[in-house]
PDB file of C-alpha atoms in Angstrom:
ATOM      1  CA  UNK A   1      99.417 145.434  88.614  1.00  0.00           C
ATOM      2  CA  UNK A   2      99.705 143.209  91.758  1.00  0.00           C
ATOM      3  CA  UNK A   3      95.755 143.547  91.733  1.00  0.00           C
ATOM      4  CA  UNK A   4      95.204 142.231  88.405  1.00  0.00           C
ATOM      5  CA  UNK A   5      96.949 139.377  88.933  1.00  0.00           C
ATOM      6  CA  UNK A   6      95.933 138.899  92.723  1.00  0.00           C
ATOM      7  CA  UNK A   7      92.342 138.639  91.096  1.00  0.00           C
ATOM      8  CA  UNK A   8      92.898 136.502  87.997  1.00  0.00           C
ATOM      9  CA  UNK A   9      94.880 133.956  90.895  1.00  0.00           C
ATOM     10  CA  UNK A  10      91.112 133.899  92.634  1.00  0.00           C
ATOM     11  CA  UNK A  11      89.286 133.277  89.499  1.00  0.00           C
ATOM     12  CA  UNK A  12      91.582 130.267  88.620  1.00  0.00           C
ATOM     13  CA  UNK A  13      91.372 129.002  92.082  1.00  0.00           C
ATOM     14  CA  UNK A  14      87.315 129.211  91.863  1.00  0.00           C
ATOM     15  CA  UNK A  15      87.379 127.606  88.692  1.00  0.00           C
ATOM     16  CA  UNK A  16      89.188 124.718  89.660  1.00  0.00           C
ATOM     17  CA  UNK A  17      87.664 124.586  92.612  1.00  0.00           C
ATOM     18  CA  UNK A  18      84.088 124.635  90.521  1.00  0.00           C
ATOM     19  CA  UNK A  19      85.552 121.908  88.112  1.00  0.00           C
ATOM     20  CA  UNK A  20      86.632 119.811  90.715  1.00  0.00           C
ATOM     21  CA  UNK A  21      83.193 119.465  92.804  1.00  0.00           C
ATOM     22  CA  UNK A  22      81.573 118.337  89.726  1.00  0.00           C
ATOM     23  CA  UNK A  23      80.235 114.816  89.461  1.00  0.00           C
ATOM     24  CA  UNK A  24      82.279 111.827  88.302  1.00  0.00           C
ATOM     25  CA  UNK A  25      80.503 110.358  85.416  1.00  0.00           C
ATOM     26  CA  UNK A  26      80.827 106.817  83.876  1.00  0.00           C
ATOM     27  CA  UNK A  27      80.169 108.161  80.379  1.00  0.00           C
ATOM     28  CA  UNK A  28      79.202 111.011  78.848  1.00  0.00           C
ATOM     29  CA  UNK A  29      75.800 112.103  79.649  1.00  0.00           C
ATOM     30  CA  UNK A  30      75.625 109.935  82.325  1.00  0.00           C
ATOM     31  CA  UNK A  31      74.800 109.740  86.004  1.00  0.00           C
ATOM     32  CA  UNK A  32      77.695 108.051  88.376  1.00  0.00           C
ATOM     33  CA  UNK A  33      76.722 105.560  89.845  1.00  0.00           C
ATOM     34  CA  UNK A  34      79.735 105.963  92.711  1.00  0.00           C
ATOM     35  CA  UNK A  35      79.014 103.785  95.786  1.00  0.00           C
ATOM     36  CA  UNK A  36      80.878 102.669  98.283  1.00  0.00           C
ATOM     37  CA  UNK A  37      83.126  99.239  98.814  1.00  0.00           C
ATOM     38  CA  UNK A  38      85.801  97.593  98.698  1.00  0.00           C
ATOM     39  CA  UNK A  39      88.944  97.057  96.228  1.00  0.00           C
ATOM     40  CA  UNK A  40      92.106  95.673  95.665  1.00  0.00           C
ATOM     41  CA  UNK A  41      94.239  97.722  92.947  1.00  0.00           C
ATOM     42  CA  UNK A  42      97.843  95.381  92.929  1.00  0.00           C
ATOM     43  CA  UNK A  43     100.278  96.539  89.924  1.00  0.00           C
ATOM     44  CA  UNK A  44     103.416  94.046  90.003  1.00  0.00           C
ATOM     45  CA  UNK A  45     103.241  92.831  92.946  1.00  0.00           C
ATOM     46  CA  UNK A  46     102.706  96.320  94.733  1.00  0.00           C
ATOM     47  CA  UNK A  47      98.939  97.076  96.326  1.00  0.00           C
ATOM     48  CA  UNK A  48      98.037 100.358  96.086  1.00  0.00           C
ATOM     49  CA  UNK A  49      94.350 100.197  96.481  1.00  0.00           C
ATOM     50  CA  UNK A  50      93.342  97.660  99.681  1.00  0.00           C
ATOM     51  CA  UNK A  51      90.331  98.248 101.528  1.00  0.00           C
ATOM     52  CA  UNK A  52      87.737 100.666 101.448  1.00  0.00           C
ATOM     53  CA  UNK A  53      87.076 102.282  97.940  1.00  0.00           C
ATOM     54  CA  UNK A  54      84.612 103.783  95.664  1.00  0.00           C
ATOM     55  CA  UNK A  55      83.272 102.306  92.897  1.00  0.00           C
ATOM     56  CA  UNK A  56      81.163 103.610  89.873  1.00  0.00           C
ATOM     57  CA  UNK A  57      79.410 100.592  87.906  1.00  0.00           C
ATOM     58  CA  UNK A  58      78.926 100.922  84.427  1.00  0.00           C
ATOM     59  CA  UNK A  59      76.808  99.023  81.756  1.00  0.00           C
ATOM     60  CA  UNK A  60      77.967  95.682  80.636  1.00  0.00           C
ATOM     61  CA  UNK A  61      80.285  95.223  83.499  1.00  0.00           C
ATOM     62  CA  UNK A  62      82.759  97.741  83.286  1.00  0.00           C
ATOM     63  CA  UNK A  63      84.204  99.216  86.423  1.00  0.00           C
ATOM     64  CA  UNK A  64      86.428 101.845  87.942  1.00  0.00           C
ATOM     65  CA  UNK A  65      87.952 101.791  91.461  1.00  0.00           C
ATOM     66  CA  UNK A  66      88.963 104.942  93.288  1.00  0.00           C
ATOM     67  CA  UNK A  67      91.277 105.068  96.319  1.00  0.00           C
ATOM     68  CA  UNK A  68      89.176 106.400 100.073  1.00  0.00           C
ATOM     69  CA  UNK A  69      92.930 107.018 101.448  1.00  0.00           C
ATOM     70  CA  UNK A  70      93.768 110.388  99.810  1.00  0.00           C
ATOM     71  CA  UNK A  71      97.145 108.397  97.970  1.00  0.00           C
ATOM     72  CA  UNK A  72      95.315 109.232  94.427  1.00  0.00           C
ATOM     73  CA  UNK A  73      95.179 106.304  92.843  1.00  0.00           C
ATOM     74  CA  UNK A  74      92.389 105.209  90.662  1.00  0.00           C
ATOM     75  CA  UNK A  75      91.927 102.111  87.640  1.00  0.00           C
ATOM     76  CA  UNK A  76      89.278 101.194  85.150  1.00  0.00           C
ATOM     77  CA  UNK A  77      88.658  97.731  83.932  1.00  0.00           C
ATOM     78  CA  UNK A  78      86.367  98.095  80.339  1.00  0.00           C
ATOM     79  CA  UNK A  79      84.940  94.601  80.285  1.00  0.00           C
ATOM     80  CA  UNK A  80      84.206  93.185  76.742  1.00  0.00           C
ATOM     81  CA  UNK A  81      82.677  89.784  76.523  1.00  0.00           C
ATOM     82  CA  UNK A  82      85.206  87.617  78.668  1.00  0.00           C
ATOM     83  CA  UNK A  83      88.052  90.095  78.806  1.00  0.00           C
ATOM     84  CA  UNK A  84      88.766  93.537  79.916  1.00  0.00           C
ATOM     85  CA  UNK A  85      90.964  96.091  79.284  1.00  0.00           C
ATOM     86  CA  UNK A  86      92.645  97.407  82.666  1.00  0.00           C
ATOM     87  CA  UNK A  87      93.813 101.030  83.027  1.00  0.00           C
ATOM     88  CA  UNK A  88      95.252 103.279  85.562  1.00  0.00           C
ATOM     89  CA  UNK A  89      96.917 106.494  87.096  1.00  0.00           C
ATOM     90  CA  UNK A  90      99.991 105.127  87.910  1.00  0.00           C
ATOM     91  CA  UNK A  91     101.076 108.422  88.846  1.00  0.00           C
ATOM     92  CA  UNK A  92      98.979 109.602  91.998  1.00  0.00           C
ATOM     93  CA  UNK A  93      99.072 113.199  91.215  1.00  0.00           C
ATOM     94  CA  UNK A  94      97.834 111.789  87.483  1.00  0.00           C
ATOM     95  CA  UNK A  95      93.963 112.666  86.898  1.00  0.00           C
ATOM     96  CA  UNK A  96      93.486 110.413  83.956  1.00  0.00           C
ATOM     97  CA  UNK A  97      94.197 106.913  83.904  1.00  0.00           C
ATOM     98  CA  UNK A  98      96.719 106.100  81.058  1.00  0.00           C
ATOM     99  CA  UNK A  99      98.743 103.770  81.921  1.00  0.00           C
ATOM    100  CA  UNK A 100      97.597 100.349  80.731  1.00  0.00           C
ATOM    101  CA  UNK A 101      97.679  97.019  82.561  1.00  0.00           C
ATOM    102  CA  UNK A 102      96.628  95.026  79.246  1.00  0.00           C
ATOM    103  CA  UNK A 103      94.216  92.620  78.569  1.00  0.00           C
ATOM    104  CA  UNK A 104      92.705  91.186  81.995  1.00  0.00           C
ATOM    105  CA  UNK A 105      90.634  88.178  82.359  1.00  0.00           C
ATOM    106  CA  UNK A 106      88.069  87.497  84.917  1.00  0.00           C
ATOM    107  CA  UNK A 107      88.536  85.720  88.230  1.00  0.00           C
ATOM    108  CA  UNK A 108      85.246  86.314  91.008  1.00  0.00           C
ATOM    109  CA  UNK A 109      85.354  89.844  91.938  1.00  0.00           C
ATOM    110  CA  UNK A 110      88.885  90.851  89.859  1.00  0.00           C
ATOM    111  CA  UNK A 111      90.272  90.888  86.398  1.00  0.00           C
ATOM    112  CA  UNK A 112      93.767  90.203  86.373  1.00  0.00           C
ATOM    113  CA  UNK A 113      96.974  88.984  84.359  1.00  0.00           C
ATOM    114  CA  UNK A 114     100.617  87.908  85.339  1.00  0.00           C
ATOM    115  CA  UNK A 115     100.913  91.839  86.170  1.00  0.00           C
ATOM    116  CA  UNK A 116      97.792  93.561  87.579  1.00  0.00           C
ATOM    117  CA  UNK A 117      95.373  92.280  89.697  1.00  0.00           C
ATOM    118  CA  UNK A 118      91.521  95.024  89.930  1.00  0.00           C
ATOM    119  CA  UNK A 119      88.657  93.761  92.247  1.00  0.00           C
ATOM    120  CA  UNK A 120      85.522  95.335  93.229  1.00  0.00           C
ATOM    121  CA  UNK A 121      83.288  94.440  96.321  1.00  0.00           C
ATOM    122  CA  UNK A 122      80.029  96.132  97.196  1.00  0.00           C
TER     123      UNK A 122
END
């Protein structure tokens, strides 16, 4: 018994570990285009991205930010026409970005409102 589940505890481990080594995409189908830079991810008032960062471009101006720092953090800014829509894992340990930071406008190298601040610089 303890070697059944000894070896379905290394097949989940390999699997995520298989899952997790797989490249981030910036839609379906697509190649990331993940380079480095850096970002500023500020959430009322709080930084929790500053400095050096990946980013993965996207068509049409749409952006996401990931943390180099190991804290887990992570946002998205989906840019239509002069606004955006900002996004992100406001829980570290979070691997999707659902919590929303609203409708963001741009100024330079970040879209921001009275609450959230995103920039990107490559």
């Amino acid at each position: 018994m303890k070697s059944i589940i000894l070896v379905a505890l290394i097949f989940v481990l390999a699997c995520s570990v298989a899952f997790a080594s797989k490249p981030l995409r910036s839609k379906v189908g697509e190649p990331s285009m993940l380079k480095p830079g850096r970002c500023l991810l500020e959430v009322d008032g709080k930084k929790y991205i500053s400095g050096s960062c990946r980013v993965d471009l996207a068509k049409g101006g749409s952006f996401q930010v990931y943390d180099l720092k190991k804290h887990g953090y992570f946002a998205y800014v989906n840019v239509n026409g002069n606004s955006a829509e900002g996004y992100w894992n406001e829980d570290p340990m979070a691997t999707h970005a659902q919590s929303p930071l609203g409708t963001l406008t741009r100024n330079g190298a970040c879209w921001q409102n009275d609450r959230a601040k995103v920039c990107a610089w490559r």
